[in-house]
């Protein structure tokens, strides 16, 4: 009975120790959008489909970006440009 009581008190002491260790650490959350996270120097921004000045897409549907993406997060479905509907300067475009 005494050993069980000491074991419980030891567990409580460990829990309080952990609580007090984390109590005095700085917070890890940011109050976004008031406080912004620091940007890394090599950060390039969001992925967007870029266009030429005349409005045509720069993507020609070659699927090279999908081939080199290490996370396999890019999927390109290519289609053929026609004379009636032209989306990019090449023969193909990303659908």
mmCIF file of C-alpha atoms in Angstrom:
data_model
loop_
_atom_site.group_PDB
_atom_site.id
_atom_site.type_symbol
_atom_site.label_atom_id
_atom_site.label_comp_id
_atom_site.label_asym_id
_atom_site.label_seq_id
_atom_site.Cartn_x
_atom_site.Cartn_y
_atom_site.Cartn_z
ATOM 1 C CA UNK A 1 0.000 0.000 0.000
ATOM 2 C CA UNK A 2 2.792 2.413 0.881
ATOM 3 C CA UNK A 3 4.722 1.452 -2.261
ATOM 4 C CA UNK A 4 1.636 2.120 -4.409
ATOM 5 C CA UNK A 5 1.216 5.511 -2.752
ATOM 6 C CA UNK A 6 4.879 6.381 -3.346
ATOM 7 C CA UNK A 7 4.588 5.235 -6.954
ATOM 8 C CA UNK A 8 1.553 7.477 -7.472
ATOM 9 C CA UNK A 9 3.306 10.445 -5.873
ATOM 10 C CA UNK A 10 6.360 9.814 -8.087
ATOM 11 C CA UNK A 11 4.159 9.804 -11.192
ATOM 12 C CA UNK A 12 2.501 13.021 -10.066
ATOM 13 C CA UNK A 13 5.921 14.611 -9.491
ATOM 14 C CA UNK A 14 7.054 13.625 -13.003
ATOM 15 C CA UNK A 15 3.916 15.131 -14.492
ATOM 16 C CA UNK A 16 4.350 18.385 -12.551
ATOM 17 C CA UNK A 17 8.008 18.550 -13.601
ATOM 18 C CA UNK A 18 7.018 18.267 -17.262
ATOM 19 C CA UNK A 19 4.284 20.861 -16.813
ATOM 20 C CA UNK A 20 6.640 23.378 -15.207
ATOM 21 C CA UNK A 21 9.296 22.801 -17.881
ATOM 22 C CA UNK A 22 6.826 23.656 -20.649
ATOM 23 C CA UNK A 23 5.209 26.477 -18.695
ATOM 24 C CA UNK A 24 8.253 28.742 -18.988
ATOM 25 C CA UNK A 25 9.112 28.038 -22.632
ATOM 26 C CA UNK A 26 8.191 30.604 -25.292
ATOM 27 C CA UNK A 27 5.001 29.820 -27.236
ATOM 28 C CA UNK A 28 5.388 28.060 -30.584
ATOM 29 C CA UNK A 29 2.203 29.418 -32.162
ATOM 30 C CA UNK A 30 1.951 32.591 -34.246
ATOM 31 C CA UNK A 31 -1.009 34.964 -34.120
ATOM 32 C CA UNK A 32 -1.475 34.928 -37.892
ATOM 33 C CA UNK A 33 -2.091 37.296 -39.746
ATOM 34 C CA UNK A 34 -0.973 39.893 -37.190
ATOM 35 C CA UNK A 35 2.384 38.163 -36.641
ATOM 36 C CA UNK A 36 3.947 36.672 -39.775
ATOM 37 C CA UNK A 37 6.423 33.793 -39.780
ATOM 38 C CA UNK A 38 9.920 34.637 -41.013
ATOM 39 C CA UNK A 39 10.468 33.640 -44.659
ATOM 40 C CA UNK A 40 13.467 31.587 -45.668
ATOM 41 C CA UNK A 41 15.829 33.181 -48.217
ATOM 42 C CA UNK A 42 15.147 30.481 -50.833
ATOM 43 C CA UNK A 43 11.352 30.613 -50.491
ATOM 44 C CA UNK A 44 9.824 31.114 -53.935
ATOM 45 C CA UNK A 45 6.134 31.470 -53.079
ATOM 46 C CA UNK A 46 3.098 29.535 -54.257
ATOM 47 C CA UNK A 47 2.955 27.483 -57.433
ATOM 48 C CA UNK A 48 0.961 29.301 -60.083
ATOM 49 C CA UNK A 49 0.437 28.826 -63.797
ATOM 50 C CA UNK A 50 2.352 31.675 -65.401
ATOM 51 C CA UNK A 51 1.227 33.376 -68.609
ATOM 52 C CA UNK A 52 2.826 35.432 -71.357
ATOM 53 C CA UNK A 53 1.905 39.096 -71.816
ATOM 54 C CA UNK A 54 -0.568 38.158 -74.570
ATOM 55 C CA UNK A 55 -2.485 35.854 -72.190
ATOM 56 C CA UNK A 56 -1.248 32.478 -73.457
ATOM 57 C CA UNK A 57 -0.062 29.942 -70.884
ATOM 58 C CA UNK A 58 3.654 29.270 -70.578
ATOM 59 C CA UNK A 59 2.979 25.586 -69.906
ATOM 60 C CA UNK A 60 3.226 23.461 -73.052
ATOM 61 C CA UNK A 61 2.168 20.192 -71.394
ATOM 62 C CA UNK A 62 5.583 18.524 -71.561
ATOM 63 C CA UNK A 63 5.102 16.902 -68.101
ATOM 64 C CA UNK A 64 8.721 17.567 -67.075
ATOM 65 C CA UNK A 65 7.622 19.266 -63.842
ATOM 66 C CA UNK A 66 5.573 16.189 -62.896
ATOM 67 C CA UNK A 67 8.539 13.940 -63.658
ATOM 68 C CA UNK A 68 10.981 15.751 -61.384
ATOM 69 C CA UNK A 69 8.610 16.470 -58.466
ATOM 70 C CA UNK A 70 10.011 14.420 -55.534
ATOM 71 C CA UNK A 71 6.648 14.311 -53.746
ATOM 72 C CA UNK A 72 4.744 13.309 -56.908
ATOM 73 C CA UNK A 73 2.361 16.189 -56.131
ATOM 74 C CA UNK A 74 2.110 17.491 -59.710
ATOM 75 C CA UNK A 75 -0.115 15.876 -62.332
ATOM 76 C CA UNK A 76 -0.287 17.245 -65.862
ATOM 77 C CA UNK A 77 -2.973 16.181 -68.312
ATOM 78 C CA UNK A 78 -1.887 17.391 -71.740
ATOM 79 C CA UNK A 79 -4.193 18.178 -74.653
ATOM 80 C CA UNK A 80 -3.658 19.392 -78.208
ATOM 81 C CA UNK A 81 -4.065 23.039 -79.228
ATOM 82 C CA UNK A 82 -6.372 23.689 -82.165
ATOM 83 C CA UNK A 83 -6.636 26.707 -84.436
ATOM 84 C CA UNK A 84 -10.036 27.551 -82.914
ATOM 85 C CA UNK A 85 -8.886 27.226 -79.293
ATOM 86 C CA UNK A 86 -5.285 28.153 -78.526
ATOM 87 C CA UNK A 87 -4.107 28.096 -74.902
ATOM 88 C CA UNK A 88 -0.307 28.056 -75.319
ATOM 89 C CA UNK A 89 2.152 28.887 -78.090
ATOM 90 C CA UNK A 90 3.103 25.232 -78.662
ATOM 91 C CA UNK A 91 1.189 22.292 -80.070
ATOM 92 C CA UNK A 92 0.063 21.095 -76.629
ATOM 93 C CA UNK A 93 -1.166 22.663 -73.406
ATOM 94 C CA UNK A 94 -1.907 21.497 -69.857
ATOM 95 C CA UNK A 95 -5.593 20.710 -69.628
#
